[in-house]
Short mmCIF file of C-alpha atoms in Angstrom, two decimals:
data_model
loop_
_atom_site.label_atom_id
_atom_site.label_comp_id
_atom_site.label_asym_id
_atom_site.label_seq_id
_atom_site.Cartn_x
_atom_site.Cartn_y
_atom_site.Cartn_z
CA MET A 1 137.15 166.44 83.10
CA VAL A 2 133.80 166.30 84.86
CA VAL A 3 131.72 163.14 84.45
CA PRO A 4 128.06 163.86 85.31
CA PHE A 5 127.47 160.33 86.63
CA PRO A 6 128.93 157.99 89.25
CA ALA A 7 132.07 155.97 88.57
CA GLY A 8 131.80 152.73 86.63
CA GLY A 9 129.35 153.72 83.89
CA THR A 10 130.10 154.30 80.22
CA PRO A 11 130.74 158.08 80.56
CA ASP A 12 133.25 157.39 83.32
CA ILE A 13 134.99 154.63 81.35
CA LEU A 14 135.27 156.87 78.27
CA ALA A 15 136.52 159.83 80.30
CA ARG A 16 139.26 157.74 81.91
CA LEU A 17 140.38 156.20 78.63
CA LEU A 18 140.47 159.61 76.97
CA GLY A 19 141.95 161.43 79.97
CA GLN A 20 144.92 159.11 80.13
CA LYS A 21 145.79 159.80 76.48
CA LEU A 22 145.19 163.55 76.76
CA ALA A 23 147.53 163.75 79.73
CA ASP A 24 150.28 162.27 77.58
CA PHE A 25 149.57 164.41 74.53
CA LEU A 26 149.09 167.72 76.38
CA GLY A 27 151.75 167.18 79.01
CA LYS A 28 149.23 168.04 81.72
CA PRO A 29 147.55 165.77 84.27
CA VAL A 30 143.86 165.15 83.58
CA VAL A 31 141.77 164.73 86.71
CA ILE A 32 138.45 162.91 86.37
CA GLU A 33 135.74 164.22 88.70
CA ASN A 34 132.51 162.25 89.07
CA ARG A 35 129.57 164.44 90.03
CA GLY A 36 126.21 162.69 89.67
CA GLY A 37 122.65 163.82 90.33
CA ALA A 38 119.51 165.01 88.50
CA GLY A 39 120.29 163.12 85.30
CA GLY A 40 123.65 164.83 84.99
CA SER A 41 122.20 168.32 85.39
CA ILE A 42 124.10 169.15 88.58
CA ALA A 43 127.47 168.58 86.91
CA ALA A 44 126.40 170.34 83.71
CA GLU A 45 125.33 173.44 85.64
CA ALA A 46 128.69 173.55 87.42
CA VAL A 47 130.66 173.20 84.20
CA ALA A 48 128.57 175.88 82.50
CA ARG A 49 129.69 178.32 85.25
CA ALA A 50 133.35 177.26 85.21
CA PRO A 51 136.19 179.53 84.01
CA THR A 52 136.56 179.74 80.24
CA ASP A 53 140.27 178.90 80.17
CA GLY A 54 139.89 175.43 78.68
CA TYR A 55 140.91 173.62 81.86
CA THR A 56 137.39 172.43 82.71
CA LEU A 57 135.73 169.96 80.37
CA MET A 58 132.69 167.70 80.62
CA MET A 59 132.06 164.27 79.16
CA GLY A 60 128.54 164.98 78.01
CA HIS A 61 126.11 162.49 76.54
CA ILE A 62 122.63 162.12 75.05
CA GLY A 63 121.03 162.75 78.45
CA THR A 64 122.85 165.87 79.61
CA LEU A 65 123.05 167.46 76.16
CA ALA A 66 119.69 166.50 74.60
CA VAL A 67 117.13 164.57 76.66
CA ASN A 68 117.28 166.75 79.79
CA VAL A 69 115.87 169.73 77.89
CA GLY A 70 112.55 167.92 77.58
CA ILE A 71 112.64 166.27 81.00
CA TYR A 72 113.49 169.15 83.34
CA PRO A 73 111.28 172.23 82.90
CA ASN A 74 113.58 174.50 84.93
CA LEU A 75 116.95 173.40 83.58
CA LYS A 76 119.64 175.85 84.68
CA TYR A 77 121.82 175.40 81.63
CA ASP A 78 121.28 175.39 77.87
CA PRO A 79 123.07 172.53 76.07
CA VAL A 80 123.64 174.74 73.02
CA ARG A 81 124.31 178.17 74.54
CA SER A 82 126.01 177.23 77.82
CA PHE A 83 128.78 175.16 76.23
CA VAL A 84 131.17 175.18 73.34
CA PRO A 85 131.24 171.70 71.76
CA ILE A 86 134.70 170.19 71.30
CA THR A 87 133.87 166.92 69.56
CA MET A 88 131.72 163.82 69.77
CA VAL A 89 133.90 160.92 70.90
CA ALA A 90 131.85 157.73 70.72
CA ARG A 91 128.54 156.05 70.03
CA VAL A 92 127.32 153.17 72.15
CA ASN A 93 124.65 150.92 70.71
CA ASN A 94 121.75 150.17 73.00
CA LEU A 95 121.08 146.45 73.37
CA LEU A 96 117.66 144.90 74.01
CA VAL A 97 117.96 142.00 76.47
CA VAL A 98 115.60 139.77 78.44
CA ASN A 99 115.93 137.46 81.38
CA PRO A 100 116.63 133.96 79.95
CA ALA A 101 113.63 132.53 81.83
CA LEU A 102 111.34 134.52 79.55
CA PRO A 103 110.24 132.34 76.59
CA ILE A 104 111.22 135.01 74.06
CA ARG A 105 114.12 134.66 71.62
CA SER A 106 113.65 137.44 69.09
CA VAL A 107 112.43 141.00 68.73
CA GLN A 108 109.36 139.79 66.85
CA GLU A 109 108.51 137.26 69.57
CA LEU A 110 108.80 140.07 72.14
CA ILE A 111 106.46 142.29 70.14
CA ASP A 112 103.95 139.46 69.68
CA TYR A 113 104.04 138.58 73.38
CA ALA A 114 103.61 142.22 74.44
CA ARG A 115 100.64 142.69 72.11
CA LYS A 116 98.92 139.67 73.61
CA ASN A 117 99.82 140.76 77.16
CA PRO A 118 99.71 144.58 77.22
CA GLY A 119 101.44 146.13 80.22
CA LYS A 120 102.49 142.78 81.70
CA LEU A 121 106.15 142.98 80.69
CA ASN A 122 108.24 145.13 83.06
CA TYR A 123 111.40 146.84 81.86
CA ALA A 124 114.17 148.36 83.95
CA SER A 125 116.02 151.62 83.35
CA GLY A 126 118.50 153.81 85.19
CA GLY A 127 115.73 156.21 86.17
CA ASN A 128 112.89 158.32 84.82
CA GLY A 129 114.17 160.26 81.84
CA SER A 130 117.36 158.22 81.58
CA ALA A 131 118.73 157.29 78.16
CA ALA A 132 117.55 153.71 78.70
CA HIS A 133 114.04 154.90 79.60
CA ILE A 134 113.80 157.10 76.52
CA ALA A 135 115.15 154.35 74.27
CA MET A 136 112.55 151.84 75.49
CA VAL A 137 109.75 154.38 75.09
CA ALA A 138 110.92 154.87 71.50
CA PHE A 139 110.95 151.10 70.95
CA ALA A 140 107.46 150.62 72.41
CA ASP A 141 106.21 153.53 70.31
CA ALA A 142 107.67 152.08 67.11
CA ALA A 143 106.40 148.56 67.89
CA LYS A 144 103.00 149.82 69.06
CA ILE A 145 103.16 147.86 72.30
CA GLU A 146 102.57 148.67 75.97
CA LEU A 147 105.33 147.96 78.50
CA THR A 148 105.58 148.87 82.20
CA HIS A 149 108.51 151.00 83.31
CA VAL A 150 110.40 150.21 86.52
CA PRO A 151 112.96 152.97 87.20
CA TYR A 152 116.12 152.38 89.24
CA ARG A 153 118.81 154.66 90.57
CA GLY A 154 121.41 153.82 87.98
CA THR A 155 122.13 151.27 85.28
CA ASN A 156 123.90 148.71 87.48
CA PRO A 157 120.95 148.01 89.84
CA ALA A 158 118.60 147.96 86.85
CA VAL A 159 120.66 145.30 85.08
CA THR A 160 121.08 143.33 88.31
CA ASP A 161 117.32 143.03 88.71
CA VAL A 162 116.83 141.90 85.11
CA ILE A 163 119.39 139.15 85.76
CA ALA A 164 117.58 138.23 88.98
CA GLY A 165 114.24 138.09 87.18
CA HIS A 166 112.56 140.83 89.21
CA VAL A 167 111.94 142.62 85.90
CA GLN A 168 111.96 140.98 82.49
CA LEU A 169 113.92 143.21 80.14
CA THR A 170 115.90 146.37 79.50
CA LEU A 171 117.24 148.37 76.56
CA THR A 172 120.46 150.11 77.51
CA GLY A 173 124.08 150.58 76.46
CA ALA A 174 125.73 147.38 75.24
CA THR A 175 128.82 148.10 77.35
CA ALA A 176 126.78 147.42 80.48
CA LEU A 177 125.27 144.19 79.13
CA LEU A 178 127.60 142.23 76.87
CA GLU A 179 129.55 140.49 79.63
CA ASN A 180 126.31 139.13 81.07
CA VAL A 181 125.06 138.15 77.60
CA ARG A 182 128.26 136.23 76.95
CA SER A 183 127.97 134.42 80.27
CA GLY A 184 124.35 133.46 79.63
CA LYS A 185 122.87 135.61 82.41
CA LEU A 186 120.95 137.67 79.85
CA ARG A 187 119.56 136.87 76.40
CA ALA A 188 120.21 139.45 73.69
CA LEU A 189 117.38 140.09 71.23
CA GLY A 190 118.58 143.04 69.19
CA ILE A 191 120.99 145.93 68.76
CA ALA A 192 119.43 149.39 68.48
CA GLY A 193 122.17 150.69 66.20
CA PRO A 194 122.30 150.92 62.40
CA LYS A 195 124.31 147.71 61.96
CA ARG A 196 125.32 144.56 63.81
CA LEU A 197 128.24 144.63 66.23
CA GLU A 198 131.55 143.39 64.89
CA SER A 199 132.20 141.68 68.22
CA GLU A 200 128.77 139.95 68.32
CA PRO A 201 127.61 139.56 64.71
CA GLN A 202 125.03 136.92 65.65
CA ILE A 203 122.87 139.55 67.38
CA PRO A 204 120.50 141.12 64.82
CA THR A 205 119.61 144.78 64.75
CA ILE A 206 116.16 145.81 65.94
CA ALA A 207 115.80 147.54 62.56
CA GLU A 208 115.75 144.13 60.90
CA THR A 209 112.33 143.73 62.53
CA LEU A 210 111.32 147.40 62.87
CA PRO A 211 112.77 149.09 59.76
CA GLY A 212 114.48 152.39 60.49
CA PHE A 213 114.57 151.99 64.26
CA GLU A 214 117.67 153.37 65.93
CA ALA A 215 118.23 154.53 69.51
CA SER A 216 121.93 154.72 70.26
CA GLN A 217 123.64 156.57 73.07
CA TRP A 218 126.34 159.06 72.18
CA TYR A 219 129.06 160.85 74.13
CA GLY A 220 131.09 163.98 73.52
CA VAL A 221 133.30 166.56 75.18
CA VAL A 222 132.14 170.12 75.81
CA ALA A 223 133.64 173.14 77.59
CA PRO A 224 132.06 176.28 79.08
CA ALA A 225 130.86 178.76 76.47
CA GLY A 226 133.50 181.40 75.85
CA VAL A 227 136.56 179.18 75.66
CA PRO A 228 138.80 180.79 72.98
CA GLU A 229 138.72 179.22 69.51
CA PRO A 230 142.44 178.26 69.43
CA ILE A 231 141.96 176.23 72.63
CA VAL A 232 138.85 174.57 71.21
CA GLN A 233 140.73 173.58 68.07
CA ARG A 234 143.74 172.28 70.02
CA LEU A 235 141.50 170.15 72.22
CA ASN A 236 139.60 168.89 69.17
CA THR A 237 142.86 167.87 67.49
CA GLU A 238 144.25 166.09 70.54
CA ILE A 239 140.98 164.29 71.32
CA HIS A 240 140.81 163.05 67.73
CA ARG A 241 144.38 161.83 68.10
CA ALA A 242 143.58 160.10 71.38
CA MET A 243 140.42 158.40 70.11
CA ALA A 244 142.35 157.05 67.11
CA SER A 245 144.67 155.11 69.44
CA PRO A 246 144.44 151.40 68.58
CA ASP A 247 143.92 150.38 72.21
CA ILE A 248 140.94 152.73 72.62
CA VAL A 249 139.40 151.65 69.30
CA ALA A 250 139.78 147.99 70.28
CA ALA A 251 138.43 148.49 73.81
CA LEU A 252 135.33 150.27 72.54
CA ALA A 253 134.67 147.73 69.78
CA ARG A 254 134.89 144.88 72.28
CA ASP A 255 132.19 146.54 74.39
CA GLY A 256 129.80 147.37 71.57
CA ALA A 257 130.86 150.97 71.01
CA GLN A 258 132.45 152.88 68.13
CA VAL A 259 134.76 155.86 68.01
CA SER A 260 132.87 158.78 66.46
CA VAL A 261 134.64 162.13 66.18
CA GLY A 262 134.10 165.28 64.16
CA SER A 263 134.31 169.06 64.18
CA PRO A 264 132.86 171.36 66.87
CA ASP A 265 130.25 172.62 64.39
CA GLU A 266 129.19 169.09 63.47
CA PHE A 267 128.76 168.22 67.13
CA ARG A 268 126.71 171.36 67.78
CA ASP A 269 124.42 170.64 64.83
CA TYR A 270 123.94 167.06 66.01
CA ILE A 271 123.04 168.18 69.55
CA ILE A 272 120.40 170.54 68.15
CA LYS A 273 118.85 167.74 66.06
CA GLU A 274 118.82 165.34 69.02
CA ILE A 275 117.12 167.90 71.29
CA ALA A 276 114.31 168.20 68.74
CA ARG A 277 114.05 164.44 68.13
CA TRP A 278 113.83 163.34 71.76
CA GLY A 279 111.89 166.39 72.88
CA ASP A 280 109.04 165.41 70.59
CA LEU A 281 108.97 161.85 71.96
CA ILE A 282 109.18 163.04 75.58
CA LYS A 283 106.23 165.36 75.03
CA ARG A 284 104.07 162.73 73.32
CA ALA A 285 104.87 160.14 76.02
CA ASN A 286 104.43 162.70 78.84
CA ILE A 287 107.71 161.64 80.47
CA LYS A 288 108.55 163.49 83.69
CA ALA A 289 111.68 163.63 85.82
CA GLU A 290 111.70 161.84 89.18
#
C-alpha cells in the first residue's frame, strides 16, 4: 500500500492501521511504502502504472484524487480514469486553530479582526495547493476576509511554527492538532466538519458562524485501473470489515476522524464531485503549485 506522503501524517497512520488488519484478514503481509513529492503526484503516477493484479494499492486523499487536478496543469495521471476506486475509508475534520497569544477566542472574533486588519494575519499550511491551503482559501472566501498564506514543506513544520508564534493560525486535519489543543499550545476556534467532535464537544463548528461551511479531508483506497472486478469487491469487503474494527473506530474518533466507507461506485462519484468543487475554487483564487 503506497502512501503518497512522508511517514507520520494522517494518510500514513490510516494506511498502517488498515494494513495491519488487512494482513490478518487476507493472510498476506501488507507492506506500507511512503513515497512523497509533488503533492502526492509522484506516488499516484507510479501506482497508476503498476500491475493490475490487485497487489498494489494507494491510500489516496482529497489532494491526490481531487485538488491536484486543478493545481498541476501537466498531471500525469487522471484520478478517475487511472484508478479503480475500492472504497473511501475515513473523513478527517479540519480544525481552525490560533496561537494562544492572539486575542481571538471564536470564529466570529477572527473574522472581525481580519476585516479590520486585512492581510495582517498569517496562516500556515503544508504547502501551496495542500489540503490545508485549499481549506483556508475556502474559509477566507466564505468569510470575505483577506489572510496571508505562509506555505511549509509539510504539516508538522507548519503546526510547529503556529505553536511558536511565527505565524498566527492554521486550518488543517484535527489529527495533527488535537494533542496540542489539549495541552494548551494551540487554541481551537472551530471544526470545519458538519457536526461537533464527539471527543471535543466544546469546540463549535465553523458552520455555526458561517452557515453551510464545510472543508473536511477525506481518504480512500484505490488500485490501478484494470484490476478485475472480483478482486475489487474482495478488497472492498475486507476493508469495510477492517474499518469496522472497534479499535480503529475508537482510534479515529479520539483524533477527530470518522470511519466512512461505501461502494466503489459511490467513491468514484464522490471523487468526481470533489474535483469539480475544488477546481472551481482553485481557478477563482488562482492557486498555483510550488
